[in-house]
Tab-separated table of C-alpha atoms in Angstrom:
chain	number	residue	atom	x	y	z
A	21	MET	CA	-3.588	-2.193	-31.297
A	22	ILE	CA	-6.868	-2.179	-29.392
A	23	PRO	CA	-6.331	-0.520	-26.042
A	24	ILE	CA	-7.303	-2.114	-22.755
A	25	VAL	CA	-10.322	-0.279	-21.398
A	26	PHE	CA	-10.725	0.690	-17.774
A	27	GLU	CA	-13.507	2.648	-16.177
A	28	GLY	CA	-13.505	5.145	-13.371
A	29	HIS	CA	-10.892	7.179	-11.573
A	30	GLU	CA	-9.937	4.461	-9.096
A	31	ALA	CA	-6.529	2.869	-9.256
A	32	PHE	CA	-5.489	5.492	-11.788
A	33	ARG	CA	-1.773	5.258	-11.092
A	34	ILE	CA	-1.511	1.497	-10.869
A	35	ARG	CA	-3.423	1.002	-14.118
A	36	LEU	CA	-1.073	3.296	-15.969
A	37	ILE	CA	1.898	1.561	-14.336
A	38	LEU	CA	0.638	-1.862	-15.417
A	39	SER	CA	0.114	-0.463	-18.882
A	40	THR	CA	3.670	0.923	-18.983
A	41	LEU	CA	5.203	-2.326	-17.751
A	42	SER	CA	3.272	-4.421	-20.238
A	43	GLY	CA	3.736	-1.971	-23.101
A	44	LYS	CA	0.027	-2.184	-23.856
A	45	SER	CA	-2.109	0.853	-24.589
A	46	THR	CA	-4.792	1.794	-22.143
A	47	ARG	CA	-7.948	3.785	-22.365
A	48	ILE	CA	-9.441	5.002	-19.131
A	49	GLU	CA	-13.030	6.156	-19.467
A	50	LYS	CA	-15.644	7.711	-17.241
A	51	ILE	CA	-13.289	9.586	-14.990
A	52	ARG	CA	-15.608	11.317	-12.509
A	53	PRO	CA	-18.345	11.924	-15.131
A	54	ASP	CA	-20.947	13.072	-12.586
A	55	ASP	CA	-18.685	15.176	-10.447
A	56	LEU	CA	-19.057	18.935	-10.136
A	57	ASN	CA	-15.591	19.140	-11.628
A	58	PRO	CA	-15.610	16.258	-14.056
A	59	GLY	CA	-12.511	14.606	-15.362
A	60	LEU	CA	-8.934	14.423	-14.218
A	61	LYS	CA	-7.685	16.232	-11.134
A	62	ASP	CA	-4.573	18.372	-11.258
A	63	TYR	CA	-2.464	15.748	-9.485
A	64	GLU	CA	-3.476	13.118	-12.003
A	65	ILE	CA	-2.402	15.380	-14.838
A	66	SER	CA	0.832	15.934	-12.956
A	67	PHE	CA	1.283	12.175	-12.659
A	68	LEU	CA	0.735	11.802	-16.412
A	69	ARG	CA	3.439	14.388	-17.004
A	70	LEU	CA	5.773	12.481	-14.716
A	71	LEU	CA	5.087	9.283	-16.655
A	72	GLU	CA	5.808	11.116	-19.851
A	73	SER	CA	9.141	12.296	-18.420
A	74	VAL	CA	10.367	8.863	-17.379
A	75	THR	CA	9.389	7.199	-20.637
A	76	ASN	CA	10.405	7.729	-24.205
A	77	GLY	CA	7.803	7.908	-26.928
A	78	SER	CA	4.699	7.755	-24.771
A	79	SER	CA	1.612	9.404	-26.086
A	80	ILE	CA	-1.150	10.702	-23.906
A	81	GLU	CA	-4.460	11.940	-25.227
A	82	ILE	CA	-6.969	13.558	-22.946
A	83	SER	CA	-10.513	14.155	-24.107
A	84	TYR	CA	-11.997	17.647	-24.165
A	85	THR	CA	-13.871	17.102	-20.893
A	86	GLY	CA	-10.982	15.260	-19.275
A	87	THR	CA	-13.089	12.216	-18.560
A	88	THR	CA	-11.222	9.929	-20.963
A	89	VAL	CA	-7.495	9.316	-21.271
A	90	ILE	CA	-5.760	7.254	-23.904
A	91	TYR	CA	-2.240	6.284	-22.952
A	92	ARG	CA	0.213	4.573	-25.278
A	93	PRO	CA	3.301	3.747	-23.265
A	94	GLY	CA	6.824	4.115	-24.562
A	95	LEU	CA	10.011	2.647	-23.171
A	96	ILE	CA	10.995	3.326	-19.586
A	97	ILE	CA	14.108	5.448	-19.818
A	98	GLY	CA	14.387	7.192	-16.447
A	99	GLY	CA	16.873	10.031	-16.215
A	100	SER	CA	17.473	12.862	-13.800
A	101	PHE	CA	15.147	15.821	-13.454
A	102	THR	CA	12.963	17.665	-10.999
A	103	HIS	CA	9.254	17.113	-10.623
A	104	ASN	CA	7.146	19.780	-8.988
A	105	CYS	CA	4.265	18.148	-7.195
A	106	PRO	CA	0.987	20.077	-7.007
A	107	PRO	CA	-0.079	21.149	-3.510
A	108	SER	CA	-3.118	18.868	-3.667
A	109	ARG	CA	-1.094	15.694	-3.074
A	110	ALA	CA	2.096	14.824	-1.251
A	111	CYS	CA	5.279	13.610	-2.936
A	112	GLY	CA	4.501	10.075	-1.817
A	113	TYR	CA	1.684	9.945	-4.355
A	114	PHE	CA	4.262	10.348	-7.130
A	115	ILE	CA	7.177	8.458	-5.611
A	116	GLU	CA	5.333	5.228	-4.901
A	117	PRO	CA	4.405	4.415	-8.507
A	118	MET	CA	7.946	5.243	-9.619
A	119	LEU	CA	9.163	2.304	-7.524
A	120	TYR	CA	7.296	-0.036	-9.852
A	121	LEU	CA	9.075	1.305	-12.919
A	122	ALA	CA	12.506	2.480	-11.836
A	123	PRO	CA	14.372	-0.856	-11.657
A	124	PHE	CA	13.378	-1.729	-15.233
A	125	SER	CA	14.573	1.431	-16.821
A	126	LYS	CA	17.247	2.150	-19.395
A	127	LYS	CA	18.979	4.808	-17.349
A	128	LYS	CA	18.997	5.300	-13.606
A	129	PHE	CA	16.171	7.183	-11.968
A	130	SER	CA	17.318	10.271	-10.164
A	131	ILE	CA	14.306	12.460	-9.558
A	132	ILE	CA	13.920	15.359	-7.188
A	133	PHE	CA	10.348	15.834	-6.025
A	134	ARG	CA	9.354	19.256	-4.733
A	135	GLY	CA	6.228	20.046	-2.787
A	136	ILE	CA	4.451	18.671	0.234
A	137	THR	CA	6.306	15.756	1.755
A	138	SER	CA	3.610	14.329	3.971
A	139	SER	CA	-0.148	14.168	4.082
A	140	LYS	CA	-2.889	12.098	5.606
A	141	GLU	CA	-3.621	10.362	2.318
A	142	ASP	CA	-0.191	9.580	1.013
A	143	GLY	CA	2.626	7.486	2.368
A	144	GLU	CA	5.075	9.337	4.532
A	145	LEU	CA	8.654	9.439	3.224
A	146	ASP	CA	9.832	7.344	6.128
A	147	PHE	CA	7.178	4.784	5.313
A	148	ILE	CA	8.425	4.544	1.731
A	149	ARG	CA	11.987	4.193	2.927
A	150	TRP	CA	11.361	1.657	5.695
A	151	GLY	CA	8.244	-0.020	4.393
A	152	LEU	CA	8.554	-0.207	0.611
A	153	LEU	CA	12.264	-0.219	-0.158
A	154	PRO	CA	12.804	-3.476	1.800
A	155	VAL	CA	10.101	-5.088	-0.330
A	156	MET	CA	12.060	-4.077	-3.410
A	157	GLU	CA	15.218	-5.486	-1.858
A	158	LYS	CA	13.464	-8.806	-1.372
A	159	PHE	CA	12.701	-8.827	-5.094
A	160	GLY	CA	16.302	-8.125	-6.016
A	161	VAL	CA	16.278	-4.333	-6.305
A	162	ARG	CA	18.978	-3.416	-3.845
A	163	GLU	CA	20.272	0.043	-4.482
A	164	VAL	CA	17.407	2.411	-3.928
A	165	GLU	CA	17.831	5.570	-1.939
A	166	LEU	CA	15.355	8.152	-0.805
A	167	HIS	CA	16.885	11.289	0.629
A	168	THR	CA	14.825	13.885	2.406
A	169	LEU	CA	16.509	17.179	1.586
A	170	LYS	CA	13.782	19.400	2.990
A	171	ARG	CA	10.624	18.639	4.897
A	172	GLY	CA	7.467	20.301	3.679
A	173	ALA	CA	4.275	20.036	5.680
A	174	PRO	CA	0.921	21.020	4.187
A	175	PRO	CA	-0.508	23.448	3.254
A	176	ASN	CA	2.498	25.368	1.950
A	177	GLY	CA	4.945	22.531	1.479
A	178	GLY	CA	8.367	23.600	0.365
A	179	GLY	CA	9.861	20.146	0.791
A	180	GLU	CA	12.370	18.374	-1.384
A	181	VAL	CA	13.020	14.659	-1.774
A	182	HIS	CA	15.535	12.865	-3.923
A	183	LEU	CA	14.706	9.418	-5.247
A	184	LEU	CA	17.695	7.536	-6.568
A	185	VAL	CA	17.400	4.058	-8.032
A	186	ASN	CA	20.780	2.643	-8.912
A	187	SER	CA	20.039	-0.981	-9.630
A	188	LEU	CA	18.810	-1.721	-13.077
A	189	ILE	CA	17.653	-5.281	-13.437
A	190	SER	CA	15.875	-7.092	-16.211
A	191	GLN	CA	13.188	-8.602	-13.992
A	192	PRO	CA	12.417	-9.107	-10.316
A	193	VAL	CA	13.517	-12.393	-8.765
A	194	THR	CA	10.944	-15.042	-7.884
A	195	VAL	CA	10.237	-15.080	-4.185
A	196	HIS	CA	8.999	-17.775	-1.838
A	197	ILE	CA	8.101	-16.277	1.489
A	198	LEU	CA	6.143	-18.946	3.302
A	199	ASP	CA	6.857	-17.978	6.887
A	200	ILE	CA	5.675	-15.056	8.888
A	201	PRO	CA	8.779	-13.395	10.291
A	202	LYS	CA	9.005	-12.794	14.013
A	203	VAL	CA	9.418	-9.224	15.121
A	204	SER	CA	12.570	-8.611	17.111
A	205	ALA	CA	12.222	-4.882	17.718
A	206	ILE	CA	10.015	-1.910	16.987
A	207	ARG	CA	11.692	1.181	15.628
A	208	GLY	CA	10.427	4.492	14.469
A	209	ILE	CA	11.073	8.033	13.418
A	210	ALA	CA	9.288	10.974	14.982
A	211	TYR	CA	9.834	14.129	12.983
A	212	CYS	CA	8.819	17.686	13.489
A	213	ALA	CA	9.435	20.801	11.463
A	214	ARG	CA	8.919	24.406	12.486
A	215	VAL	CA	7.540	23.420	15.892
A	216	SER	CA	9.144	22.998	19.286
A	217	PRO	CA	11.524	20.013	19.380
A	218	SER	CA	9.638	18.749	22.424
A	219	VAL	CA	6.860	17.717	20.046
A	220	ALA	CA	9.054	14.917	18.733
A	221	ASN	CA	9.682	13.719	22.275
A	222	ARG	CA	5.997	13.781	23.058
A	223	LEU	CA	5.355	11.619	19.994
A	224	VAL	CA	7.971	9.150	21.177
A	225	ASP	CA	6.686	8.982	24.746
A	226	SER	CA	3.064	8.414	23.826
A	227	ALA	CA	3.920	5.754	21.238
A	228	ARG	CA	6.186	3.972	23.715
A	229	SER	CA	3.531	3.821	26.389
A	230	VAL	CA	1.077	2.272	23.950
A	231	LEU	CA	3.600	-0.317	22.780
A	232	ARG	CA	4.802	-1.224	26.266
A	233	PRO	CA	2.342	-4.147	26.818
A	234	ALA	CA	3.808	-5.871	23.757
A	235	GLY	CA	7.010	-6.374	25.722
A	236	CYS	CA	9.196	-5.663	22.737
A	237	GLU	CA	12.224	-3.452	22.471
A	238	VAL	CA	11.114	-0.036	21.252
A	239	ASN	CA	13.532	2.450	19.817
A	240	ILE	CA	12.228	5.639	18.229
A	241	THR	CA	14.502	8.309	16.803
A	242	THR	CA	13.623	11.961	16.780
A	243	ASP	CA	14.194	13.987	13.666
A	244	VAL	CA	13.937	17.712	14.253
A	245	TRP	CA	14.039	20.096	11.287
A	246	ARG	CA	14.948	23.722	11.659
A	247	GLY	CA	15.407	26.774	9.488
A	248	GLU	CA	15.045	26.753	5.754
A	249	ASN	CA	15.095	22.972	5.396
A	250	ALA	CA	12.018	22.635	7.554
A	251	GLY	CA	9.702	23.854	4.794
A	252	LYS	CA	7.098	26.573	4.787
A	253	SER	CA	4.532	25.178	7.221
A	254	PRO	CA	4.773	23.631	10.662
A	255	GLY	CA	4.092	19.942	11.029
A	256	PHE	CA	4.974	16.725	12.765
A	257	GLY	CA	4.495	13.033	12.175
A	258	LEU	CA	5.452	9.562	13.257
A	259	THR	CA	6.411	6.434	11.369
A	260	LEU	CA	6.761	3.150	13.225
A	261	PHE	CA	8.212	0.004	11.740
A	262	THR	CA	9.294	-3.381	12.922
A	263	GLU	CA	12.570	-5.191	12.615
A	264	SER	CA	13.063	-8.894	12.066
A	265	LYS	CA	16.218	-10.922	12.227
A	266	ASN	CA	16.261	-12.984	9.057
A	267	THR	CA	14.434	-10.810	6.593
A	268	PRO	CA	14.654	-7.188	5.486
A	269	LEU	CA	10.870	-6.943	5.485
A	270	ARG	CA	9.213	-4.649	7.993
A	271	TYR	CA	5.654	-3.823	8.905
A	272	SER	CA	5.203	-0.093	8.886
A	273	VAL	CA	2.536	2.448	9.781
A	274	ASP	CA	2.699	6.215	9.609
A	275	ASP	CA	0.602	9.258	10.308
A	276	MET	CA	1.014	12.973	10.649
A	277	GLY	CA	-0.546	15.630	12.815
A	278	GLY	CA	-3.724	17.088	11.381
A	279	PRO	CA	-5.632	20.180	12.480
A	280	GLY	CA	-6.349	20.153	16.193
A	281	GLU	CA	-4.426	16.977	16.899
A	282	THR	CA	-1.837	16.754	19.648
A	283	PRO	CA	1.389	14.770	19.362
A	284	GLU	CA	-0.108	12.373	21.926
A	285	ASP	CA	-3.038	11.635	19.611
A	286	ILE	CA	-0.694	10.733	16.794
A	287	GLY	CA	1.689	8.716	18.956
A	288	GLU	CA	-1.123	6.632	20.362
A	289	ARG	CA	-2.905	6.141	17.095
A	290	VAL	CA	0.206	5.037	15.215
A	291	GLY	CA	1.222	2.766	18.097
A	292	TYR	CA	-2.119	0.980	18.308
A	293	ASN	CA	-2.356	0.707	14.559
A	294	LEU	CA	1.081	-0.877	14.335
A	295	LEU	CA	-0.057	-3.622	16.711
A	296	GLU	CA	-3.212	-3.961	14.646
A	297	LEU	CA	-1.175	-4.184	11.452
A	298	ILE	CA	1.152	-6.852	12.847
A	299	GLN	CA	-1.854	-8.894	13.882
A	300	GLN	CA	-3.519	-8.616	10.485
A	301	SER	CA	-0.492	-9.252	8.304
A	302	GLY	CA	1.092	-12.163	6.593
A	303	CYS	CA	4.712	-11.686	5.636
A	304	LEU	CA	3.824	-8.168	4.455
A	305	GLY	CA	1.537	-5.431	5.670
A	306	ARG	CA	-1.515	-4.526	3.656
A	307	ASN	CA	0.198	-1.334	2.501
A	308	GLN	CA	3.034	-3.321	0.905
A	309	LEU	CA	0.995	-5.981	-0.870
A	310	GLU	CA	0.310	-4.086	-4.093
A	311	LEU	CA	3.984	-3.623	-4.831
A	312	ALA	CA	4.753	-7.260	-4.046
A	313	PHE	CA	1.903	-8.563	-6.189
A	314	VAL	CA	2.925	-6.518	-9.203
A	315	TYR	CA	6.560	-7.592	-8.837
A	316	MET	CA	5.430	-11.212	-8.633
A	317	VAL	CA	3.535	-10.877	-11.875
A	318	ILE	CA	6.354	-9.309	-13.853
A	319	GLY	CA	8.858	-11.853	-12.546
A	320	LYS	CA	10.453	-14.828	-14.308
A	321	GLU	CA	8.232	-17.536	-15.732
A	322	ASP	CA	8.242	-19.365	-12.482
A	323	ILE	CA	5.784	-19.618	-9.651
A	324	GLY	CA	6.305	-17.223	-6.768
A	325	ARG	CA	4.585	-17.584	-3.423
A	326	ILE	CA	4.003	-15.267	-0.509
A	327	ILE	CA	1.978	-15.738	2.614
A	328	VAL	CA	-0.864	-13.272	3.172
A	329	ASN	CA	-3.447	-12.858	5.869
A	330	LYS	CA	-7.093	-13.459	4.996
A	331	GLN	CA	-7.988	-10.095	6.456
A	332	GLN	CA	-5.798	-8.410	3.886
A	333	ILE	CA	-8.021	-9.550	1.047
A	334	ASP	CA	-10.288	-6.571	0.513
A	335	GLY	CA	-12.112	-4.961	-2.351
A	336	LYS	CA	-9.110	-2.967	-3.483
A	337	ILE	CA	-6.868	-6.002	-3.698
A	338	VAL	CA	-9.539	-7.841	-5.673
A	339	SER	CA	-9.753	-4.928	-8.119
A	340	LEU	CA	-5.982	-4.928	-8.446
A	341	LEU	CA	-5.957	-8.658	-9.187
A	342	ARG	CA	-8.635	-8.116	-11.835
A	343	ASP	CA	-6.646	-5.294	-13.382
A	344	ILE	CA	-3.541	-7.485	-13.422
A	345	LYS	CA	-5.475	-10.219	-15.179
A	346	LYS	CA	-6.820	-7.748	-17.699
A	347	VAL	CA	-3.372	-6.455	-18.585
A	348	PHE	CA	-1.106	-9.472	-18.182
A	349	GLY	CA	-3.587	-12.359	-18.285
A	350	THR	CA	-2.125	-13.742	-15.073
A	351	GLU	CA	-4.281	-15.095	-12.296
A	352	PHE	CA	-3.322	-15.412	-8.680
A	353	PHE	CA	-4.161	-18.569	-6.844
A	354	PHE	CA	-4.821	-18.581	-3.105
A	355	LYS	CA	-4.240	-21.689	-1.062
A	356	GLU	CA	-5.092	-22.178	2.566
A	357	SER	CA	-2.113	-22.456	4.902
A	358	ASP	CA	-1.960	-25.415	7.268
A	359	GLU	CA	0.805	-23.931	9.325
A	360	TYR	CA	-0.585	-20.478	10.063
A	361	GLU	CA	-4.149	-19.905	11.089
A	362	GLY	CA	-6.123	-17.482	8.950
A	363	CYS	CA	-3.442	-17.226	6.304
A	364	LEU	CA	-3.309	-17.961	2.604
A	365	TYR	CA	-0.482	-18.581	0.214
A	366	ALA	CA	-0.784	-16.257	-2.741
A	367	THR	CA	0.803	-17.876	-5.759
A	368	ALA	CA	1.315	-16.437	-9.198
A	369	LYS	CA	3.322	-17.287	-12.253
A	370	GLY	CA	5.489	-14.519	-13.599
A	371	VAL	CA	4.902	-13.405	-17.171
A	372	GLY	CA	8.560	-13.512	-18.053
A	373	PHE	CA	8.690	-9.784	-18.456
A	374	SER	CA	12.056	-8.502	-19.456
A	375	ASN	CA	13.449	-5.025	-19.293
A	376	ALA	CA	13.251	-3.987	-22.913
A	377	SER	CA	15.791	-1.215	-22.571
A	378	LYS	CA	18.504	-3.313	-20.999
A	379	LYS	CA	21.409	-3.980	-23.295
A	380	ILE	CA	21.924	-7.593	-24.209
A	381	ALA	CA	25.368	-8.487	-22.936
B	27	LEU	CA	-34.409	-34.010	2.590
B	28	LYS	CA	-35.732	-31.135	4.657
B	29	HIS	CA	-32.892	-31.161	7.112
B	30	VAL	CA	-30.295	-30.775	4.418
B	31	VAL	CA	-29.023	-27.240	4.401
B	32	VAL	CA	-28.085	-26.102	0.969
B	33	LYS	CA	-25.156	-23.771	1.128
B	34	LYS	CA	-23.419	-22.052	-1.688
B	35	VAL	CA	-19.721	-22.678	-1.434
B	36	TRP	CA	-17.666	-19.712	-2.490
B	37	ASP	CA	-14.121	-20.244	-3.565
B	38	ILE	CA	-12.006	-17.137	-3.236
B	39	ASN	CA	-10.058	-18.032	-6.348
B	40	LYS	CA	-13.238	-18.011	-8.414
B	41	LEU	CA	-14.766	-15.008	-6.693
B	42	ILE	CA	-11.797	-12.813	-7.413
B	43	TYR	CA	-12.157	-13.228	-11.129
B	44	MET	CA	-15.942	-13.104	-11.402
B	45	ASN	CA	-16.113	-9.713	-13.014
B	46	ASN	CA	-19.876	-9.469	-12.669
B	47	ILE	CA	-19.525	-9.279	-8.893
B	48	ASP	CA	-18.395	-6.022	-7.369
B	49	PRO	CA	-14.970	-6.443	-5.679
B	50	GLU	CA	-16.280	-5.388	-2.265
B	51	ASP	CA	-19.213	-7.707	-2.660
B	52	ALA	CA	-16.983	-10.600	-3.652
B	53	VAL	CA	-14.928	-10.178	-0.505
B	54	SER	CA	-17.917	-9.921	1.794
B	55	ARG	CA	-19.482	-13.022	0.259
B	56	TRP	CA	-16.280	-14.925	0.798
B	57	LYS	CA	-15.847	-13.653	4.331
B	58	ARG	CA	-19.411	-14.579	5.218
B	59	GLU	CA	-18.653	-18.067	4.024
B	60	GLU	CA	-15.573	-18.171	6.222
B	61	GLU	CA	-17.597	-17.065	9.191
B	62	GLU	CA	-20.107	-19.830	8.799
B	63	ASP	CA	-17.284	-22.251	9.235
B	64	THR	CA	-16.356	-20.717	12.535
B	65	GLU	CA	-19.920	-20.494	13.686
B	66	ASP	CA	-19.553	-18.742	17.003
B	67	GLU	CA	-18.409	-15.493	15.470
B	68	GLU	CA	-20.912	-15.625	12.668
B	69	GLU	CA	-23.377	-13.027	13.746
B	70	GLU	CA	-20.976	-10.436	14.908
B	71	ALA	CA	-18.813	-10.648	11.866
B	72	GLU	CA	-21.709	-10.618	9.487
B	73	GLU	CA	-22.818	-7.392	10.987
B	74	GLU	CA	-19.356	-6.097	10.473
B	75	GLY	CA	-19.453	-7.126	6.842
B	76	ASP	CA	-22.687	-5.255	6.288
B	77	GLU	CA	-21.347	-2.234	7.969
B	78	GLY	CA	-18.378	-2.406	5.661
B	79	ASP	CA	-20.714	-2.445	2.697
B	80	ASN	CA	-22.680	0.552	3.829
B	81	PHE	CA	-19.531	2.367	4.642
B	82	PHE	CA	-18.222	1.858	1.173
B	83	GLN	CA	-21.446	2.769	-0.564
B	84	LYS	CA	-21.651	5.999	1.288
B	85	LYS	CA	-18.181	6.754	0.180
B	86	ASN	CA	-19.029	6.097	-3.438
B	87	SER	CA	-22.113	8.251	-3.620
B	88	GLY	CA	-20.416	11.125	-1.865
B	89	ASP	CA	-17.572	13.260	-2.981
B	90	SER	CA	-15.485	11.383	-5.476
B	91	ASP	CA	-12.392	12.458	-3.582
B	92	GLU	CA	-13.349	9.982	-0.915
B	93	GLY	CA	-12.360	7.152	-3.181
B	94	ILE	CA	-8.966	8.776	-3.222
B	95	GLU	CA	-6.240	6.586	-4.525
B	96	SER	CA	-3.758	5.681	-1.869
B	97	ASN	CA	-2.390	2.475	-0.513
B	98	LYS	CA	-1.930	3.892	2.905
B	99	VAL	CA	-3.632	1.762	5.534
B	100	THR	CA	-6.691	3.414	7.001
B	101	LEU	CA	-5.793	4.114	10.593
B	102	LYS	CA	-8.409	3.257	13.160
B	103	PRO	CA	-9.077	5.747	15.964
B	104	SER	CA	-7.254	5.062	19.227
B	105	GLU	CA	-10.495	4.778	21.210
B	106	GLU	CA	-11.478	1.755	19.153
B	107	LEU	CA	-8.233	-0.038	19.825
B	108	LYS	CA	-7.400	1.059	23.329
B	109	GLU	CA	-9.118	-1.813	25.058
B	110	LYS	CA	-8.055	-4.442	22.580
B	111	TRP	CA	-4.375	-3.678	23.055
B	112	SER	CA	-4.335	-2.909	26.764
B	113	GLU	CA	-1.929	-4.636	29.130
B	114	GLY	CA	-2.748	-8.299	29.637
B	115	SER	CA	-5.503	-8.432	27.003
B	116	GLU	CA	-6.093	-11.517	24.920
B	117	ALA	CA	-4.951	-9.821	21.744
B	118	ILE	CA	-1.677	-8.778	23.335
B	119	SER	CA	-0.868	-12.234	24.630
B	120	GLU	CA	-1.670	-13.684	21.221
B	121	LEU	CA	0.451	-11.087	19.520
B	122	LYS	CA	3.386	-11.874	21.762
B	123	THR	CA	3.866	-15.109	19.866
B	124	ARG	CA	4.817	-12.939	16.915
B	125	PHE	CA	7.698	-11.343	18.780
B	126	PHE	CA	11.111	-12.608	19.713
B	127	LYS	CA	11.500	-12.474	23.448
B	128	SER	CA	13.799	-9.616	24.259
B	129	ALA	CA	15.762	-8.966	27.399
B	130	LYS	CA	15.009	-5.282	27.469
B	131	GLN	CA	11.846	-3.832	29.015
């Protein structure tokens, strides 16, 4: 079979995920050819290993310089094991793509990720739990759990997270989300590890003061980690998310303290950015769209619709839509909304994907 | 015929799948089109679009790590948003329509 050819190091994970879901071989070329260190980074190799572990019969060939990868996907089988994440990326980098595969596996996914649990680049654990799992629920994947066993701030990490996906379904359900849900409350989790517990309170106070003008109920929990479970480095972070009455979906934003940043900086920044995110969202935040779009494509052969905000259409989403077309041949169609200003209905027909490993009853 | 303004109409559905156009470029072309419809904001937003372009190009030519793969939303600095979301601002009152009225606070 002639592999699908992609170029560049962008969207590395999602391209391999699309390839695994479709069962089509992929060849990714020109991975950082002009870089001082050409080719794959250590975390990308680690991700390839993880893919190899959750599938059966995959073959991965990496060229001598590491600038080309040929991936022939096998069946998604899941299983339980431990994955050690390299210190260059947080666990979120590895957990997120697993959410695309786990529900369509032969066996349940039960993976323990070890390493750094939060970073500036990757989704915080609380974001995955409160931002992404509800999206899965909406698509019919109900029993997903993410347990934080140990926190691990950069640079030394030492964290541990358990991802457990209990529902195995043959395909995601077709969704029609045509309304933008109203927010009934804002919630959040302020965590700190190996620092004074007052840091968590400072995060809460500063976020609350920023959110006050919105006139919404704000309820932020503090999560203080001590002793061995707090990891090897000190750190703190804040995840804010909204709550709505009739839908499990939530808008969510997260950030963590970087060098030289005070808890007040983080609290304010996350607070303001949550307001910004609510304003610029359709039924989902920008950070949840990728997952929803992919689930829509691998759904039943029926047309699914979700409402998106025009401002969410950016270069990365366009590249994703092109990649989806390349792999599955499915095009999205965007239609202007009459009801909501500045919004579009994203519609796509599912490809009728079916979980190949699921036993026929 | 001199007064007739010829304008290229961009359809987002076509733009997305025109592989010869760079994704960022496709979006900015479409957004520019949108702005012309709502004329008053045209100039400002166009500037913004250009800035976006430059911003991205800089990223590309620099360290490849900048194009780091993550679907985390890029957080804007507080200073940029402080005024927009201050008590009684237009944005806040608009945003309030997105909330259920609550008794608390």
